[in-house]
Amino acid sequence: MENDYDAFAEAYAAETENSLLNAYYTRPAILDLAGDVDGRRILDAGCGAGPLFEALRERGAIMTGFDSSAKMLELARRRLGDDAALQVADIGAPLPFPDGAFDDVIASLVLHYLEDWTAPLAEIRRVLKPGGRLIMAVNHPLIFKLVHPGADYFQTAKWSDEYVFDGRKAVLTYWHRPLHAMTDAFTAAGFRTAVVSEPPPAPGAHERFPEDLAGKTAFLSFLFFVLEAV
């Protein structure tokens, strides 16, 4: 089974809790893009063990989350409490929420696992109110070309990479798509691209990870978007 997070949920959650890529890059970038969320109804799509859910809830957001991994949701409940609005659902299938239920949807490091974005983006657009935002992060499309120099950047292509999470090996499988294919999909689903971001790491990152960031103001990893439902 591809991307079986149930198999390595605890190791992944432990590894990413304080890592450079997650704690000092992805999550701070998403929170910066979200801005003032007090009172906003936010859906955390692919919430994992719940760190973004928790951070947004602390900022006053009214949070709902889902993940396809039951094990990840176990970890999220441990973190967030039994009263947290969490459920198992798959971003590639119809979502169990009414039309216009949310002000924002967060999809952090989720869509790059999917070959086809048409149905997922349409569902996200459906559950957002008009003017609502999709705030998302995916693999930067240049990463695929760096890892596979001979590959065709302009084709949608499947690729895998091996990781070690908290001492445990795992293989993650992604779908690369060129930047224009991403923005075309956003437009087709009824979104306007408001922000494209390639952020620097968060304050404190250089002190905590001096070797990784030596001589760098930023690095190539993920690409961030804020999309507005029109």
GROMACS .gro file of N, CA, C and O in nm, residues 43-47 65-70 73 86-97 110:
model
  100
   43LEU      N    1  -1.098   2.402   0.808
   43LEU     CA    2  -1.086   2.258   0.789
   43LEU      C    3  -0.939   2.226   0.763
   43LEU      O    4  -0.878   2.277   0.670
   44ASP      N    5  -0.882   2.138   0.846
   44ASP     CA    6  -0.745   2.090   0.829
   44ASP      C    7  -0.754   1.957   0.753
   44ASP      O    8  -0.785   1.854   0.810
   45ALA      N    9  -0.729   1.964   0.623
   45ALA     CA   10  -0.742   1.848   0.534
   45ALA      C   11  -0.612   1.769   0.535
   45ALA      O   12  -0.508   1.820   0.493
   46GLY      N   13  -0.618   1.645   0.582
   46GLY     CA   14  -0.496   1.568   0.600
   46GLY      C   15  -0.421   1.617   0.721
   46GLY      O   16  -0.303   1.651   0.715
   47CYS      N   17  -0.490   1.621   0.835
   47CYS     CA   18  -0.438   1.688   0.955
   47CYS      C   19  -0.327   1.612   1.025
   47CYS      O   20  -0.259   1.667   1.112
   65GLY      N   21  -1.095   1.865   1.151
   65GLY     CA   22  -0.986   1.800   1.080
   65GLY      C   23  -1.023   1.662   1.033
   65GLY      O   24  -1.111   1.597   1.090
   66PHE      N   25  -0.957   1.618   0.926
   66PHE     CA   26  -0.972   1.479   0.883
   66PHE      C   27  -0.840   1.429   0.830
   66PHE      O   28  -0.752   1.506   0.791
   67ASP      N   29  -0.828   1.296   0.831
   67ASP     CA   30  -0.712   1.231   0.773
   67ASP      C   31  -0.755   1.093   0.727
   67ASP      O   32  -0.851   1.037   0.781
   68SER      N   33  -0.685   1.038   0.628
   68SER     CA   34  -0.719   0.904   0.582
   68SER      C   35  -0.658   0.796   0.672
   68SER      O   36  -0.697   0.680   0.664
   69SER      N   37  -0.564   0.836   0.758
   69SER     CA   38  -0.496   0.741   0.847
   69SER      C   39  -0.562   0.740   0.984
   69SER      O   40  -0.556   0.838   1.059
   70ALA      N   41  -0.622   0.626   1.019
   70ALA     CA   42  -0.684   0.613   1.152
   70ALA      C   43  -0.579   0.625   1.262
   70ALA      O   44  -0.607   0.680   1.370
   73LEU      N   45  -0.503   0.983   1.329
   73LEU     CA   46  -0.610   1.047   1.405
   73LEU      C   47  -0.607   1.006   1.552
   73LEU      O   48  -0.643   1.085   1.638
   86LEU      N   49  -1.268   1.559   1.473
   86LEU     CA   50  -1.179   1.484   1.386
   86LEU      C   51  -1.252   1.363   1.330
   86LEU      O   52  -1.332   1.301   1.400
   87GLN      N   53  -1.224   1.330   1.204
   87GLN     CA   54  -1.281   1.209   1.148
   87GLN      C   55  -1.195   1.154   1.036
   87GLN      O   56  -1.113   1.225   0.978
   88VAL      N   57  -1.211   1.023   1.012
   88VAL     CA   58  -1.142   0.960   0.900
   88VAL      C   59  -1.215   0.996   0.771
   88VAL      O   60  -1.336   0.980   0.760
   89ALA      N   61  -1.141   1.048   0.675
   89ALA     CA   62  -1.195   1.080   0.543
   89ALA      C   63  -1.078   1.087   0.446
   89ALA      O   64  -0.963   1.104   0.486
   90ASP      N   65  -1.109   1.075   0.319
   90ASP     CA   66  -1.006   1.071   0.214
   90ASP      C   67  -1.025   1.191   0.123
   90ASP      O   68  -1.134   1.213   0.069
   91ILE      N   69  -0.918   1.269   0.107
   91ILE     CA   70  -0.928   1.390   0.025
   91ILE      C   71  -0.955   1.357  -0.122
   91ILE      O   72  -0.999   1.443  -0.199
   92GLY      N   73  -0.935   1.230  -0.161
   92GLY     CA   74  -0.964   1.191  -0.298
   92GLY      C   75  -1.109   1.148  -0.319
   92GLY      O   76  -1.147   1.109  -0.430
   93ALA      N   77  -1.190   1.155  -0.213
   93ALA     CA   78  -1.330   1.113  -0.220
   93ALA      C   79  -1.420   1.229  -0.178
   93ALA      O   80  -1.371   1.330  -0.125
   94PRO      N   81  -1.553   1.219  -0.200
   94PRO     CA   82  -1.643   1.324  -0.151
   94PRO      C   83  -1.626   1.345  -0.001
   94PRO      O   84  -1.615   1.249   0.076
   95LEU      N   85  -1.620   1.472   0.040
   95LEU     CA   86  -1.595   1.505   0.181
   95LEU      C   87  -1.726   1.509   0.260
   95LEU      O   88  -1.828   1.553   0.208
   96PRO      N   89  -1.722   1.465   0.386
   96PRO     CA   90  -1.844   1.457   0.467
   96PRO      C   91  -1.882   1.589   0.534
   96PRO      O   92  -1.909   1.593   0.654
   97PHE      N   93  -1.884   1.697   0.455
   97PHE     CA   94  -1.916   1.829   0.509
   97PHE      C   95  -2.011   1.900   0.413
   97PHE      O   96  -2.004   1.880   0.292
  110VAL      N   97  -0.032   1.755   0.120
  110VAL     CA   98  -0.134   1.653   0.097
  110VAL      C   99  -0.153   1.626  -0.053
  110VAL      O  100  -0.147   1.511  -0.098
   0.00000   0.00000   0.00000
